[in-house]
Each structure stands twice: as C-alpha cells, then as structure tokens.
Amino acid sequence: MQNDLTKNRSNGQQPAETFPTAVSPLQAETGPAKEIISRVRTTGLHVGFGPREIIHDISVEFPQNQVTALLGPTGSGKTTLLRTLNRLNEMSSGFWMSGRVDLDGRDIYQDFSDVREVRRAVGMLFQRPNPFPQSIEENVAIGLRAHHIVPAPQIHQEVERQLINVGLWDAVGDKLDESPFGLSGGQQQLLCLARTLAVRPEVILLDEPTSSLDPISTQRVEDLVTRLKEKVTIIMVTHNVQQAARISDYIVFLNEGSLVEANWSREMFINTQNHIVEDFLTGRMG
Amino acid sequence: MRRQHAVDIFMWVLCGIALALVILPAVDIILDVLIHSAGSWSLGLLTTTTFGEGGGLLNAWTGTLVLMFLLFLLAAPIGVLGGIYLAEYSSLRGARILRFASEMLAGVPSIVVGYVIYLVFVIVFGWSFSVLAGVLALTIMVTPYIMKSTEAALNQVPSNLREGGSALGLSHSLTIRRILLPIALPGILNGLVVAEAIGMGETAPLIYTAGWSNSLPTLQLIHQPIGYLTYAVWTYINQPSAQAHQLAYSAAALLLIFLLLLIGLSRWVGTRASRYTSRFQV
Ligand SMILES: Nc1ncnc2c1ncn2[C@@H]1O[C@H](COP(=O)(O)OP(=O)(O)OP(=O)(O)O)[C@@H](O)[C@H]1O
Ligand SMILES: [Mg+2]
C-alpha cells in the first residue's frame, strides 16, 4: 500500500511532497517528544453549507498509524470536518469548501480521478450501525467485488478472514446467508467495520462509533481500534472524554468550527493551556 | 390532568369516526356486491361468454386479465425506472422535465386520456378499438402514480444507508440496486398494486379505446376490441332486466376477487424478496 502510493506520487505531475514535521514541546513527564508523520492533512480548510461557513480555516495533521480523537462541544463541526476527509459532504446540498485535504500528499479533491478511490482508501464507520439489506456474507463481499480486492473464487475465504479479524466469526459463521438485521447493535457495528476493513483502507474515520452500543460492545470496538492502528490511521469523533483518554494517541480539539488545539493526548490532558479544552477534559463542559 | 384526559378521549373518538368513514363504505360496497351477486354464482358464469344481456363473463374476466398483464408489462418498467430517475438523479435537467410531465399527466381526467388515445391511435393511426389502444390509455393513467410511489419509497430509505454505500466507495448504480431498492421494494410493490387496481377499475378510458367484445381475447393487439369486467358492470347495471343486473353484480364481485388476489400476490412477492430486510427498522 505504502509502495503503491509512493509510486503514484512520483508518477504524478507534482513533485513528491514532504511534510514539515511538527515537534511537540518536550515534557519530562510525557517522555520524549514525538514527531508527527502525517497521513492525512488539511490546509487552510474552510467548509460550509449554503451561506453558512461551518469550518473556519483549519490546518491540521493526523498522525499515521495513531488514533486521533476529534473532540469538541456539540455543534463544533467535528462531523463536518470528518466527512470532508472522505468527500462524503459532497452528498449534502449546499456543500462548498476551500483549502486542501491531502492523503499521503495527494489532494483528495483534485488528484484522484474517481471519488470512489478516495472512499476506498478512507473508510468510515457511522454513529449508528448501517448494514446493507443483503446477507451477512454479502455485506463484506460487496466491497471486495466492487473494488476487485481479491479474485472472485477467493471472496468467500476473504469474507471469513475479515469476520475473524473483527471477532465476529464465532457469532455469524453459521448464518452467513441470514439478514444482518437480526444481529445485535454491537454485532452490526462490527460487521460494518469488517466491511470497511475488507477494502483495505489506509485511513478509517469513525463518528461516535460506540454511542449507540452497550458497554461490552463498546469495549470490543475500542480494543479493535487500538489493535487496528498498526495497519491503518484512525480518526475518531467522540463525545466521551474517558474514551479519548483510553484509546487516543493524539487529540484535535475544535470549538465553533475552529481548531483550538492539536496535541498528543497525554500532553493535552496534562498541561493544556487553553481553558476551553481544560474545562472540557475535566468534565466541566461537554 | 382531567382536561388532558378529556382531550385524549376526544382525539380517540375523532380517529374512530375517521376510520369508520373509510371502512363503512368499503364494507357496504362489498356486502352489496356479494348479496346481489350471490344468487347467480355458477361455473357457467366463468366459462361462457356474454351474449345479449345474459350469458357468462368469460370474455370479460379473461379480457381484464390480458389488459392487466399488458399494463404491467408496459407501465411497471417505465414507472419504476422513471421513479428511480426522479429520486436518484433529480439534479439532472431531464428529471425536472420528467417530473413536470408526470405531474401534468396525473392531473388529466381519465376520460380525456381515453379520448386523446381514441383520436390519435384508434382513428388517425387506424388501430380501431383494440387491446393496445386500451393498454396505452391505462398506461398513461397509472404510470405517473407508479413513478411517484417509487420516488417516495426511495426517498424514505434512511440517508444512513445511502451514505454507507458511498462511504464504501460503491458506485451510485450499485448502491441503488443492492442497498436502496431492497429497502424500497415494499413501497414500490405497493404502488404497483394500487396502479393495477386503478387500471382494473377504469371504465371511461377503455370505452373509447378497447371498445367491447363478446368473444374471447385474441393475440391480436390492434384491430380487435376486447371485453373487460368494468364494462359489464357499467352497461348492465343500467339495463332494466334482472338478468342484466345479476351480470353486473357478478362482474363487480369478480373485480373484488381479482383485487384480493392482486394484494395477496404482492404480499407473497414482497416476503420472498425481502429476505434480508425482514427485521430492518428505520
Ligand atoms: N448538511 C448540512 N447542512 C447545513 N448545515 C449543516 C450540515 N451539516 C452540519 N451543519 C451544521 O454545521 C454545524 C456543525 O455540525 P456538526 O454536525 O459538524 O457538529 P458536531 O461537532 O459533529 O456536533 P455533535 O457533537 O452534536 O455531533 C451545526 O450547526 C450544523 O447545524
Ligand atoms: Mg457529530
């Protein structure tokens, strides 16, 4: 995957781009500073619907193979920002934007000939599970076929592999031909995750993926997310500060459509200088 | 508290009255038809053709089936595809023209549709009273309805699912076929049933186009009129003889039975086709 993208970049018109790396301030308690190697980056991003601007001039980097939590009060534009990263906002009426969104140095709005390729590379899990009205097997297979991920004879095996990967195989292995709507909400969400992972995304966007789930299912999704970051970059909107503390490596904090602070989680929790962030993290605002 | 209770009861009563206003006339019609036709039920009714003011209804019920079958062949694909186009490609210029045309047609009285088809096809094209002219008139009548109900069924699919397809990078047409249509299917089927029922109950546009025939339907689409049940109801109810009345009521009873069969058929298709949506909740 990495090689593919590097190749694409050098084949493109523009010269390969190297990102400047932000270095966070060294703190004794937080260990050595980490450099950001970013996979996704926005530059001077403005987003709006009709006459209203929702996202104001956001330039931020999302570190590769890390879990980034998008935090902020309700209505601060987290979902809007997230949906700009896989061009899903294009489906909303009145959508407009300016600025850039890069995936590995390629502008996702300019440098991809097909929006479907952007969305394959940047997967998304929704707030409420949304399995397709097809069999459980077909839910995973449909993306495999549409993106020619594996040859047709191997699809069944690949579906099994993906269901094992998300820990759903034991529950659904003997009812692959049944409707997904008979599964529990947590199982449906894992199925959606399997279907997203099946098309080999480089980035996964999650919009409050556990807000409709029970604690045990939430735990499973969190464990998976933590494990998945070895392979993919994860950007997750959450309302739950504890969840952000548990699983995020990096935090991007928005308020009223503007970037307030972006930093490694531990540092932000320990010594944010911003009173809005501090109130939010300590539960005085939410 | 007590006031609230009184309002509740009042609302319930209003709902009950509204329900009764819908159900009672339907029950009245069904009972009326069944009682009046009960005396004349016999196999001969189904197996002999009409002659004069008597005989059976073989020509009429087979004619109705032929008309309904051909109407389905013509109107269902046009209506459903048009509805998909309206719902899913509404930003295109064509969709706006299609919507306008469809709304116009939906407002035209059926007798006018029948008369236009009569002038153009029966007279000018020289088809004379024929199956095809009748089916064309019915198609023009019901297609806007099918389009509208298909569009509504697609628009009711939760955006969550539509976005799920897009977010996975599926093409729009694949999303339509594999995600939206299965969910919209019950609504679409329901629209088709109602459309067929409207077509089955029409008389005015058929009199000018399909004419009437005392003999069995043939395979000829033009130059050959065809019988149908609503004609039997419409003509024989106005004849003085008791025999004619019996024929009219029997035809009406057959129409009711066909309607029930139609609804049953669509339920059956619906449950068979919605294997993966049975427990879907919006
Ligand atoms: N498609 C749209 N059209 C118009 N306005 C929109 C649209 N989507 C979002 N907005 C507006 O943008 C603002 C930010 O919404 P957004 O959903 O991004 O916030 P959020 O941070 O995700 O909030 P929450 O925490 O409640 O999910 C809101 O005021 C909302 O009304
Ligand atoms: Mg949101």
Coordinates of C-alpha atoms in Angstrom, one line a residue, chain B:
Chain B
M1 CA -54.9 16.2 34.3
R2 CA -58.6 15.6 33.8
R3 CA -58.6 18.1 31.0
Q4 CA -55.8 16.2 29.3
H5 CA -57.8 13.0 29.7
A6 CA -60.8 14.6 28.0
V7 CA -58.7 15.8 25.1
D8 CA -57.3 12.2 24.7
I9 CA -60.8 10.7 24.6
F10 CA -61.9 13.4 22.1
M11 CA -59.0 12.6 19.8
W12 CA -59.7 8.9 20.0
V13 CA -63.3 9.5 19.1
L14 CA -62.3 11.6 16.1
C15 CA -59.9 8.9 15.0
G16 CA -62.6 6.3 15.3
I17 CA -65.0 8.4 13.2
A18 CA -62.4 8.9 10.5
L19 CA -61.7 5.2 10.5
A20 CA -65.4 4.4 10.2
L21 CA -65.8 6.9 7.4
V22 CA -63.2 4.8 5.4
I23 CA -64.2 1.3 6.5
L24 CA -68.0 1.5 6.4
P25 CA -68.4 2.5 2.7
A26 CA -66.0 -0.3 1.8
V27 CA -67.9 -2.8 3.8
D28 CA -71.1 -1.5 2.4
I29 CA -69.9 -1.9 -1.2
I30 CA -68.5 -5.4 -0.6
L31 CA -71.7 -6.6 1.1
D32 CA -73.9 -5.1 -1.5
V33 CA -72.0 -6.7 -4.3
L34 CA -71.8 -10.1 -2.6
I35 CA -75.5 -10.1 -1.7
H36 CA -76.7 -9.1 -5.1
S37 CA -74.4 -11.5 -7.0
A38 CA -74.8 -14.5 -4.6
G39 CA -77.8 -15.9 -6.5
S40 CA -76.0 -16.1 -9.8
W41 CA -72.8 -17.8 -8.8
S42 CA -72.2 -20.8 -11.1
L43 CA -69.4 -22.2 -13.1
G44 CA -71.2 -21.2 -16.3
L45 CA -70.6 -17.6 -15.3
L46 CA -66.9 -18.1 -15.6
T47 CA -66.9 -20.5 -18.6
T48 CA -69.4 -18.9 -21.0
T49 CA -69.1 -15.7 -22.9
T50 CA -71.6 -12.9 -22.9
F51 CA -74.5 -12.7 -25.3
G52 CA -77.2 -10.0 -25.3
E53 CA -78.0 -9.3 -21.7
G54 CA -77.2 -12.7 -20.5
G55 CA -74.6 -15.5 -20.7
G56 CA -71.4 -15.5 -18.7
L57 CA -68.4 -13.3 -18.2
L58 CA -65.6 -15.5 -19.7
N59 CA -64.8 -12.9 -22.3
A60 CA -64.8 -10.1 -19.7
W61 CA -62.6 -11.6 -17.0
T62 CA -60.1 -13.0 -19.4
G63 CA -60.0 -9.6 -21.1
T64 CA -59.4 -7.9 -17.8
L65 CA -56.5 -10.3 -17.1
V66 CA -55.0 -9.7 -20.5
L67 CA -55.3 -5.9 -20.1
M68 CA -53.8 -6.0 -16.6
F69 CA -50.9 -8.2 -17.7
L70 CA -50.1 -6.0 -20.7
L71 CA -50.5 -2.9 -18.5
F72 CA -48.0 -4.3 -16.0
L73 CA -45.5 -5.1 -18.8
L74 CA -45.7 -1.6 -20.1
A75 CA -46.3 0.6 -17.1
A76 CA -44.2 -1.1 -14.4
P77 CA -40.8 -0.8 -16.1
I78 CA -41.5 2.8 -17.3
G79 CA -42.9 3.9 -13.9
V80 CA -40.3 2.2 -11.7
L81 CA -37.3 3.4 -13.9
G82 CA -38.8 6.9 -14.0
G83 CA -39.2 6.9 -10.3
I84 CA -35.6 5.8 -9.8
Y85 CA -34.6 8.6 -12.1
L86 CA -36.6 11.2 -10.2
A87 CA -35.3 10.1 -6.8
E88 CA -31.7 9.4 -7.6
Y89 CA -30.9 11.8 -10.5
S90 CA -33.0 14.7 -9.5
S91 CA -30.3 17.2 -10.1
L92 CA -30.3 16.4 -13.8
R93 CA -32.3 18.6 -16.2
G94 CA -34.1 15.6 -17.5
A95 CA -35.6 14.8 -14.1
R96 CA -37.2 18.2 -13.9
I97 CA -38.8 17.8 -17.3
L98 CA -39.9 14.3 -16.4
R99 CA -41.4 15.4 -13.1
F100 CA -43.3 18.2 -14.8
A101 CA -44.7 15.9 -17.4
S102 CA -45.7 13.3 -14.9
E103 CA -47.5 15.8 -12.7
M104 CA -49.3 17.1 -15.7
L105 CA -50.5 13.7 -16.8
A106 CA -51.6 12.8 -13.3
G107 CA -54.0 15.7 -13.4
V108 CA -55.6 14.8 -16.6
P109 CA -59.1 13.2 -16.2
S110 CA -59.2 9.6 -17.4
I111 CA -61.9 10.4 -20.0
V112 CA -59.7 12.9 -21.6
V113 CA -56.8 10.4 -21.8
G114 CA -59.2 7.9 -23.4
Y115 CA -60.5 10.5 -25.9
V116 CA -57.0 11.6 -27.0
I117 CA -55.9 8.0 -27.5
Y118 CA -59.1 7.4 -29.4
L119 CA -58.4 10.3 -31.7
V120 CA -54.7 9.6 -32.3
F121 CA -54.5 5.8 -32.3
V122 CA -58.0 4.5 -32.9
I123 CA -58.8 7.0 -35.6
V124 CA -55.7 8.5 -37.1
F125 CA -53.4 5.5 -36.8
G126 CA -56.4 3.3 -37.8
W127 CA -55.9 0.8 -35.0
S128 CA -59.7 0.8 -34.4
F129 CA -60.9 -0.4 -30.9
S130 CA -58.1 -2.6 -29.7
V131 CA -56.2 -4.1 -26.8
L132 CA -53.1 -1.9 -27.5
A133 CA -55.1 1.3 -27.5
G134 CA -56.7 0.4 -24.2
V135 CA -53.4 -0.6 -22.6
L136 CA -51.9 2.7 -23.8
A137 CA -54.6 4.7 -22.2
L138 CA -54.3 2.8 -18.9
T139 CA -50.5 3.1 -19.0
I140 CA -50.8 6.9 -19.3
M141 CA -53.2 6.9 -16.4
V142 CA -51.1 4.9 -14.0
T143 CA -47.5 5.5 -14.9
P144 CA -47.3 8.8 -13.1
Y145 CA -48.7 7.1 -10.0
I146 CA -46.0 4.4 -10.1
M147 CA -43.3 7.0 -10.6
K148 CA -44.5 8.9 -7.7
S149 CA -44.7 6.0 -5.3
T150 CA -41.3 4.6 -6.4
E151 CA -39.7 8.0 -5.9
A152 CA -41.3 8.3 -2.4
A153 CA -40.2 4.8 -1.5
L154 CA -36.6 5.6 -2.5
N155 CA -36.7 8.9 -0.7
Q156 CA -37.8 7.1 2.5
V157 CA -34.6 5.0 2.6
P158 CA -32.6 6.3 5.6
S159 CA -29.7 8.5 4.4
N160 CA -27.5 6.5 6.7
L161 CA -27.7 3.5 4.3
R162 CA -27.2 5.6 1.2
E163 CA -24.1 7.2 2.8
G164 CA -22.9 3.7 3.9
G165 CA -22.8 2.7 0.2
S166 CA -21.0 5.9 -0.8
A167 CA -18.6 5.7 2.1
L168 CA -17.5 2.2 1.0
G169 CA -16.8 3.6 -2.5
L170 CA -19.6 1.8 -4.2
S171 CA -20.9 3.3 -7.4
H172 CA -24.2 5.1 -7.4
S173 CA -25.9 2.4 -9.5
L174 CA -24.6 -0.4 -7.3
T175 CA -25.9 1.5 -4.3
I176 CA -29.3 1.8 -5.9
R177 CA -29.5 -1.8 -6.9
R178 CA -28.1 -3.5 -3.8
I179 CA -28.9 -1.1 -1.0
L180 CA -31.8 1.3 -1.9
L181 CA -34.1 -0.9 -4.0
P182 CA -34.3 -3.8 -1.5
I183 CA -35.4 -1.4 1.2
A184 CA -37.7 0.5 -1.1
L185 CA -39.2 -2.7 -2.5
P186 CA -42.3 -3.0 -0.3
G187 CA -43.3 0.6 -1.1
I188 CA -42.7 0.1 -4.8
L189 CA -44.7 -3.1 -4.9
N190 CA -47.5 -1.4 -3.1
G191 CA -47.5 1.4 -5.7
L192 CA -47.7 -1.3 -8.4
V193 CA -50.6 -3.0 -6.8
V194 CA -52.5 0.3 -6.4
A195 CA -51.7 1.2 -10.0
E196 CA -53.0 -2.2 -11.3
A197 CA -56.1 -1.7 -9.1
I198 CA -56.7 1.7 -10.6
G199 CA -56.3 0.2 -14.1
M200 CA -58.6 -2.6 -13.3
G201 CA -61.3 -0.3 -12.0
E202 CA -61.2 2.1 -15.0
T203 CA -64.0 2.2 -17.5
A204 CA -64.1 5.6 -19.1
P205 CA -60.7 5.5 -20.9
L206 CA -61.3 1.9 -22.1
I207 CA -64.7 2.5 -23.7
Y208 CA -63.1 4.8 -26.3
T209 CA -60.0 2.7 -26.8
A210 CA -60.6 -1.0 -26.1
G211 CA -64.2 -1.0 -27.1
W212 CA -66.0 -4.2 -26.1
S213 CA -66.2 -7.7 -27.3
N214 CA -68.5 -10.6 -26.7
S215 CA -65.8 -13.1 -27.7
L216 CA -62.6 -14.3 -26.1
P217 CA -59.5 -12.1 -26.3
T218 CA -57.2 -12.9 -29.2
L219 CA -53.5 -12.5 -29.6
Q220 CA -54.1 -9.6 -31.9
L221 CA -53.0 -6.3 -30.4
I222 CA -54.8 -4.0 -32.8
H223 CA -57.9 -4.1 -35.0
Q224 CA -59.6 -6.3 -32.4
P225 CA -61.6 -5.0 -29.4
I226 CA -61.6 -6.8 -26.1
G227 CA -64.0 -7.3 -23.2
Y228 CA -63.4 -6.3 -19.6
L229 CA -65.3 -6.6 -16.3
T230 CA -65.8 -2.9 -15.7
Y231 CA -67.7 -2.6 -19.0
A232 CA -70.1 -5.3 -17.8
V233 CA -70.7 -3.6 -14.6
W234 CA -71.2 -0.2 -16.2
T235 CA -73.6 -1.3 -19.0
Y236 CA -75.6 -4.0 -17.4
I237 CA -76.4 -2.1 -14.2
N238 CA -78.3 0.4 -16.3
Q239 CA -80.4 -2.3 -18.1
P240 CA -83.9 -3.0 -16.7
S241 CA -83.8 -6.8 -16.7
A242 CA -82.9 -8.7 -13.6
Q243 CA -80.6 -10.9 -15.6
A244 CA -78.5 -7.9 -16.7
H245 CA -78.3 -6.8 -13.1
Q246 CA -77.1 -10.2 -12.0
L247 CA -74.4 -10.0 -14.6
A248 CA -73.3 -6.5 -13.5
Y249 CA -73.1 -7.6 -9.8
S250 CA -71.2 -10.8 -10.7
A251 CA -68.7 -8.7 -12.7
A252 CA -68.2 -6.5 -9.7
A253 CA -67.7 -9.5 -7.4
L254 CA -65.1 -10.8 -9.8
L255 CA -63.3 -7.5 -9.7
L256 CA -63.2 -7.6 -5.9
I257 CA -61.8 -11.1 -6.0
F258 CA -59.1 -10.1 -8.5
L259 CA -58.2 -7.2 -6.3
L260 CA -57.7 -9.6 -3.3
L261 CA -55.6 -11.9 -5.4
L262 CA -53.5 -9.0 -6.6
I263 CA -52.9 -7.9 -3.0
G264 CA -52.1 -11.5 -2.0
L265 CA -49.7 -11.9 -4.9
S266 CA -47.8 -8.7 -4.0
R267 CA -47.5 -9.8 -0.3
W268 CA -46.1 -13.1 -1.4
V269 CA -43.6 -11.5 -3.8
G270 CA -42.8 -9.0 -1.0
T271 CA -42.0 -11.5 1.7
R272 CA -40.0 -13.7 -0.7
A273 CA -37.9 -10.8 -2.0
S274 CA -37.3 -9.1 1.4
R275 CA -35.4 -12.0 3.0
Y276 CA -32.6 -9.6 4.1
T277 CA -34.8 -6.7 5.2
S278 CA -37.4 -8.6 7.2
R279 CA -36.1 -7.2 10.5
F280 CA -34.9 -3.9 9.2
Q281 CA -36.1 -0.9 11.2
V282 CA -35.9 2.6 10.1

